[in-house]
CSV table of C-alpha atoms in Angstrom, one decimal:
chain,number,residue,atom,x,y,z
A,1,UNK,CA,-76.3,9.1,18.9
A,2,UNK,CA,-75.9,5.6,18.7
A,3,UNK,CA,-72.2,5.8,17.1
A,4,UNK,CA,-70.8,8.3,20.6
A,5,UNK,CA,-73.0,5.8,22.4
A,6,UNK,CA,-70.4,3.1,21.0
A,7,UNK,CA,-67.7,4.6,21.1
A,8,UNK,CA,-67.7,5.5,24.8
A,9,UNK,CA,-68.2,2.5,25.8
A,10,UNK,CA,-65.6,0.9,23.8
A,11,UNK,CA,-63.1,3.8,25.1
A,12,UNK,CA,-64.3,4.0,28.5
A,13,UNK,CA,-61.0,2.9,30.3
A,14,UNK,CA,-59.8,6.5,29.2
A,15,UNK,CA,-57.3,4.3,26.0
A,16,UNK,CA,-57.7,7.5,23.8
A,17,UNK,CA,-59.3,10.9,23.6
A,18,UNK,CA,-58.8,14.6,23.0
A,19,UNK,CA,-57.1,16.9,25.1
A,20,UNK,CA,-55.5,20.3,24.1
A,21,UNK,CA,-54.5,21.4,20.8
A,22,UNK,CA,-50.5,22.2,19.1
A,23,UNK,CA,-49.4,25.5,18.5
A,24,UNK,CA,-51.7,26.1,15.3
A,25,UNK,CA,-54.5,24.8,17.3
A,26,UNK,CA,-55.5,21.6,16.1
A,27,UNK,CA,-56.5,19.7,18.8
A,28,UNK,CA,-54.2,16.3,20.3
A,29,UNK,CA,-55.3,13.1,20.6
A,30,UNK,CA,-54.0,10.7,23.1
A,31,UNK,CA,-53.6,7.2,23.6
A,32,UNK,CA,-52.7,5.1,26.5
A,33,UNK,CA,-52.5,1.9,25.4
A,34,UNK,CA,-51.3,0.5,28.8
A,35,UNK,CA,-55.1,1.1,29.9
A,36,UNK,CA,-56.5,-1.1,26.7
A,37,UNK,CA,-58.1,-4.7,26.9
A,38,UNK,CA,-58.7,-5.8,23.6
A,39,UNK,CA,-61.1,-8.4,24.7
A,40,UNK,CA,-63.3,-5.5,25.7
A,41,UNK,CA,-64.3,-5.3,22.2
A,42,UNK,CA,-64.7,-6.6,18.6
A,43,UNK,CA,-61.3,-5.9,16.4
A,44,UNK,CA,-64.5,-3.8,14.0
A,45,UNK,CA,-65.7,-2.0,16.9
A,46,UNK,CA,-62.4,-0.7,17.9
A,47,UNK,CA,-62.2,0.5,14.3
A,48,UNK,CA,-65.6,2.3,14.8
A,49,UNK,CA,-64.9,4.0,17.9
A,50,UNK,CA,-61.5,5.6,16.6
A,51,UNK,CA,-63.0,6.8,13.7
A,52,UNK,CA,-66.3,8.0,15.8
A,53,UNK,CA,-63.8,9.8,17.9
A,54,UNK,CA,-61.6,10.8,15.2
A,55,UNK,CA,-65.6,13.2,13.7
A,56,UNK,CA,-65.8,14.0,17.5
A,57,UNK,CA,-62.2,15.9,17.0
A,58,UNK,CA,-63.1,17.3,13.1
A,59,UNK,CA,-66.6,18.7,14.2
A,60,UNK,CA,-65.7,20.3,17.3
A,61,UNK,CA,-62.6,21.8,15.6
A,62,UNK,CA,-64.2,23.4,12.1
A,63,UNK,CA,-67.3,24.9,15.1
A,64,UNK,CA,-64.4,25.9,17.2
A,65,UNK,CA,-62.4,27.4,14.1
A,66,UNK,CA,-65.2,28.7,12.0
A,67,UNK,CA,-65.1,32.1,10.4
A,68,UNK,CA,-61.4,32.3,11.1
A,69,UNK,CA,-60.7,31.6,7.6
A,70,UNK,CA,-58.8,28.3,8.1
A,71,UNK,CA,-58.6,26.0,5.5
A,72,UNK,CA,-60.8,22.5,5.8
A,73,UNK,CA,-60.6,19.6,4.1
A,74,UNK,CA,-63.8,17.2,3.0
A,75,UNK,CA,-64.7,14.6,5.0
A,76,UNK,CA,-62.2,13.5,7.2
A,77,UNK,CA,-59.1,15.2,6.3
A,78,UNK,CA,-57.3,18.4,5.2
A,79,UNK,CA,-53.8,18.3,3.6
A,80,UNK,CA,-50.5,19.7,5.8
A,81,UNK,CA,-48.8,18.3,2.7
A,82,UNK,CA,-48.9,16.9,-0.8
A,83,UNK,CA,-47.8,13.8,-2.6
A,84,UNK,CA,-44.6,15.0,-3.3
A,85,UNK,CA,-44.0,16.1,0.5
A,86,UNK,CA,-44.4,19.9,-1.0
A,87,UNK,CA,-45.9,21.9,2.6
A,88,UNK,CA,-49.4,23.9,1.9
A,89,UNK,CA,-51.1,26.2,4.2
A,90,UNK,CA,-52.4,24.8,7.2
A,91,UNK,CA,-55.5,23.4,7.7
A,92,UNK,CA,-57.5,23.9,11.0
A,93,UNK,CA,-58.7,19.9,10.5
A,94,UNK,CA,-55.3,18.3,11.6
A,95,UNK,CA,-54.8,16.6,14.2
A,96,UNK,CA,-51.1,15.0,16.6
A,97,UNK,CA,-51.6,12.0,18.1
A,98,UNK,CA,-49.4,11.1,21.3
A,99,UNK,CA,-49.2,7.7,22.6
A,100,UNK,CA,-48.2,7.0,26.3
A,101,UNK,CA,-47.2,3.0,25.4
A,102,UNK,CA,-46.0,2.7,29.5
A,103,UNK,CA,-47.9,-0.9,30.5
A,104,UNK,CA,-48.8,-1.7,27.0
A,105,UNK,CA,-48.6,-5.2,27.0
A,106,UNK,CA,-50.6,-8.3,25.3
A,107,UNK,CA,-50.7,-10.6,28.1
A,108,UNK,CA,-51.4,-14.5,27.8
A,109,UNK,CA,-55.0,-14.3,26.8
A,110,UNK,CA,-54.7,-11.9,23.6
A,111,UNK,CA,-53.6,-13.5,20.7
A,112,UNK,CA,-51.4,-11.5,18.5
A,113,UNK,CA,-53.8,-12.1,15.6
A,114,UNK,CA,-56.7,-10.0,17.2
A,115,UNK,CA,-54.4,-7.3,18.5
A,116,UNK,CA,-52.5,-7.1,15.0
A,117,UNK,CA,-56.3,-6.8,13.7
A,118,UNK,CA,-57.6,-3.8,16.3
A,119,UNK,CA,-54.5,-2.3,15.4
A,120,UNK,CA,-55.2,-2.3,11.6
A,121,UNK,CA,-58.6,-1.1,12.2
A,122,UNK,CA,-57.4,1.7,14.5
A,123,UNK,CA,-54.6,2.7,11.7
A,124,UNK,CA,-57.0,2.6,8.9
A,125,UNK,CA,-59.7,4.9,11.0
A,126,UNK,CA,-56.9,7.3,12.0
A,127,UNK,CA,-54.9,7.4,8.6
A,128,UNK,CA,-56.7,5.7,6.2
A,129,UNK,CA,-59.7,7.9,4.9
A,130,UNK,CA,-57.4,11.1,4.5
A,131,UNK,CA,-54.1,10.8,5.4
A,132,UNK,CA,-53.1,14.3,4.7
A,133,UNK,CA,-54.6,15.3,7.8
A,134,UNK,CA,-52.8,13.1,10.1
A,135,UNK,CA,-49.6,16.3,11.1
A,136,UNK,CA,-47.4,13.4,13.2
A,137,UNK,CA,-47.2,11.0,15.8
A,138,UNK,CA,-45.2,10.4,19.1
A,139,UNK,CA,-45.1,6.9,21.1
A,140,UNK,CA,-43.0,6.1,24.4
A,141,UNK,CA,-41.7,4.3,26.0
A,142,UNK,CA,-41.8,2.0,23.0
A,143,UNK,CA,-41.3,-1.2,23.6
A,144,UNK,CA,-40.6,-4.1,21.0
A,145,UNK,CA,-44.4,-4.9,21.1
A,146,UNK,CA,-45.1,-1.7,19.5
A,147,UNK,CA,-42.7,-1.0,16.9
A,148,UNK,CA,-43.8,-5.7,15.9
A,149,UNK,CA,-47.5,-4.7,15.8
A,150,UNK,CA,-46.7,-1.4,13.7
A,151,UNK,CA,-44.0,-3.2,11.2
A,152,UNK,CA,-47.4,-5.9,10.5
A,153,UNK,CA,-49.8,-2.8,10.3
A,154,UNK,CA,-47.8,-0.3,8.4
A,155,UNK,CA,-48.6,-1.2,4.5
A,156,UNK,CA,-52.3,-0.3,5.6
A,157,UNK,CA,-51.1,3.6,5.5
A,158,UNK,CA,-49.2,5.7,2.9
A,159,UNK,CA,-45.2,5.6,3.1
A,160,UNK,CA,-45.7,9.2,3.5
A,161,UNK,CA,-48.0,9.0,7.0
A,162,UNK,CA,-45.6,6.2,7.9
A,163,UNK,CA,-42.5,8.5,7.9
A,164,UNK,CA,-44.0,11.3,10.6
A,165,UNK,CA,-44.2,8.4,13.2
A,166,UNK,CA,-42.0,9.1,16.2
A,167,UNK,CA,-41.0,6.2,18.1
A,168,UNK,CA,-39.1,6.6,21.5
A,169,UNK,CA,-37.5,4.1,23.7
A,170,UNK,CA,-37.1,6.5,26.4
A,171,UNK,CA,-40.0,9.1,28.0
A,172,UNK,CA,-36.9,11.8,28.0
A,173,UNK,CA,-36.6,11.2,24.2
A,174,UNK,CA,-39.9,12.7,24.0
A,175,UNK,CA,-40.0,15.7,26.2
A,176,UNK,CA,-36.9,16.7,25.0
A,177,UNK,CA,-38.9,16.9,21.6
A,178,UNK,CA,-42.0,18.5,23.2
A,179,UNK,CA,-39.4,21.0,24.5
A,180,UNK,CA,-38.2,21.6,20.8
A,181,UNK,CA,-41.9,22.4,20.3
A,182,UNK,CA,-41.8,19.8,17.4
A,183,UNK,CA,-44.9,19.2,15.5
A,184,UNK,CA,-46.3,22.6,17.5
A,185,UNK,CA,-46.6,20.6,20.7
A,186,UNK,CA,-46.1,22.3,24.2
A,187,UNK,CA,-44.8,20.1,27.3
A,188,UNK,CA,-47.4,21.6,29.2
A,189,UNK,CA,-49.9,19.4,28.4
A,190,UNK,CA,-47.8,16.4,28.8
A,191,UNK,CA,-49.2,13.6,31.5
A,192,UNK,CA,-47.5,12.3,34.2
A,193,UNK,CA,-47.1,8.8,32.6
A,194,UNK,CA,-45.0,11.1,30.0
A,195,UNK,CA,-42.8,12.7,32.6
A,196,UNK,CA,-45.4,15.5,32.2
A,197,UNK,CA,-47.7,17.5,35.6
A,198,UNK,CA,-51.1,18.0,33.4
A,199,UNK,CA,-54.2,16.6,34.2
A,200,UNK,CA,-56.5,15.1,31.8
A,201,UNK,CA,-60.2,14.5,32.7
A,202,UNK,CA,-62.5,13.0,30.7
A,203,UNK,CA,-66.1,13.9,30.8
A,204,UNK,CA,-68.2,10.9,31.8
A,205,UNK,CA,-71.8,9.8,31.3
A,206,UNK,CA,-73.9,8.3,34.3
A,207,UNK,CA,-73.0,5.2,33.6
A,208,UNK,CA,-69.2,5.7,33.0
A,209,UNK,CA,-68.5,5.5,29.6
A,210,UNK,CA,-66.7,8.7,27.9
A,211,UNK,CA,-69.2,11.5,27.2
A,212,UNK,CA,-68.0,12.0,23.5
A,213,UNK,CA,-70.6,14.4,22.5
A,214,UNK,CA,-69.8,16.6,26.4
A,215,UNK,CA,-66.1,16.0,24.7
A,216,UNK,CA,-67.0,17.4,21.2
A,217,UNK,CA,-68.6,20.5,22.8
A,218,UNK,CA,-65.7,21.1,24.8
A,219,UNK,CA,-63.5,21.5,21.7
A,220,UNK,CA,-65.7,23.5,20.1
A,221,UNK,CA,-65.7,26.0,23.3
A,222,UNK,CA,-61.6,25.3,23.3
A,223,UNK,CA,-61.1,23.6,26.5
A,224,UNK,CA,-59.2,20.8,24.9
A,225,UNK,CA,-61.5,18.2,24.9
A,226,UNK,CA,-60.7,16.5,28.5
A,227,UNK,CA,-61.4,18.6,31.3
């Protein structure tokens, strides 16, 4: 598929991908945004290649989950929550994202108008189609770059998304909220860059771009998505 094709080779320094799923077993997706290089790609492409990885995580999830009797949303989303912030059942199509943001920095030859554009495609693939799917967000260490970049991005998501993003200055801030077990989320599977001992490993094609369709089968047999 030309789309995974794409996508892996826009994600292939291992910036984001699946790995493990929260305590009602909707898979996690993670971001290390101290292994990105926005000149590896078009601000569009980046947009294509989270949402392509954003179908990866839905499709493996609804094969993984089917029959179980768990709730899916259409297309590219299933509510956690209404408008009014009124909680509903849960939906096996939700997903946590968790962003390791040690490194993350623009450097001299990335203007800040083409990283504030990747990250407005990137928030408008991961919250923009259907919100309601989106259960939270973590990021730390966050630095000042992160929380100017999100402040310029933010009024391309719903206040509502907006308000179940975490920011922490500190990596302790955020296991002590893993060890909480806040949004269903076990320390277990935290990296080391997080303070964390788990190993993620992502499948690779022969060339070494992320395998995204060896990924999509491995959520749907409920290995987590990164070996």
């Amino acid at each position: 598929d030309a789309a995974l094709q794409e996508a892996g080779r826009v994600l292939r320094r291992g910036a984001l991908y699946w790995h493990g799923f929260d305590a009602s077993g909707g898979p996690i997706m993670w971001a290390h945004t101290g292994r990105m290089d926005l000149r590896d790609a078009e601000p569009s492409a980046w947009g294509r290649a989270v949402a392509t990885l954003i179908e990866v995580g839905v499709v493996g999830t609804r094969a993984r989950r089917a029959g179980e009797g768990c709730r899916v949303g259409s297309g590219v989303g299933a509510a956690v929550g209404d408008s009014d912030g009124r909680s509903e059942a849960p939906r096996c199509d939700r997903f946590v994202y968790v962003e390791c943001a040690d490194g993350f920095s623009l450097g001299p030859k990335v203007p800040l108008t083409r990283a504030v554009a990747v990250a407005r495609r990137s928030l408008a693939a991961l919250f923009g189609g259907s919100p309601e799917r989106f259960a939270g967000a973590v990021v730390a260490p966050a630095s000042r770059t992160n929380r100017i970049l999100f402040s310029l991005a933010r009024h391309f998501i719903p206040a509502s998304t907006a308000r179940r993003i975490h920011f922490f200055g500190q990596t302790e801030q955020l296991r002590a909220f893993f060890r909480r077990r806040e949004l269903g989320l076990d320390s277990a599977v935290l990296p080391a860059c997080l303070g964390g001992s788990a190993t993620h490993v992502l499948p690779r094609t022969p060339s070494g771009d992320v395998d995204l369709a060896a990924m999509l089968r491995e959520i749907a047999g409920g290995d987590g998505g990164a070996g």
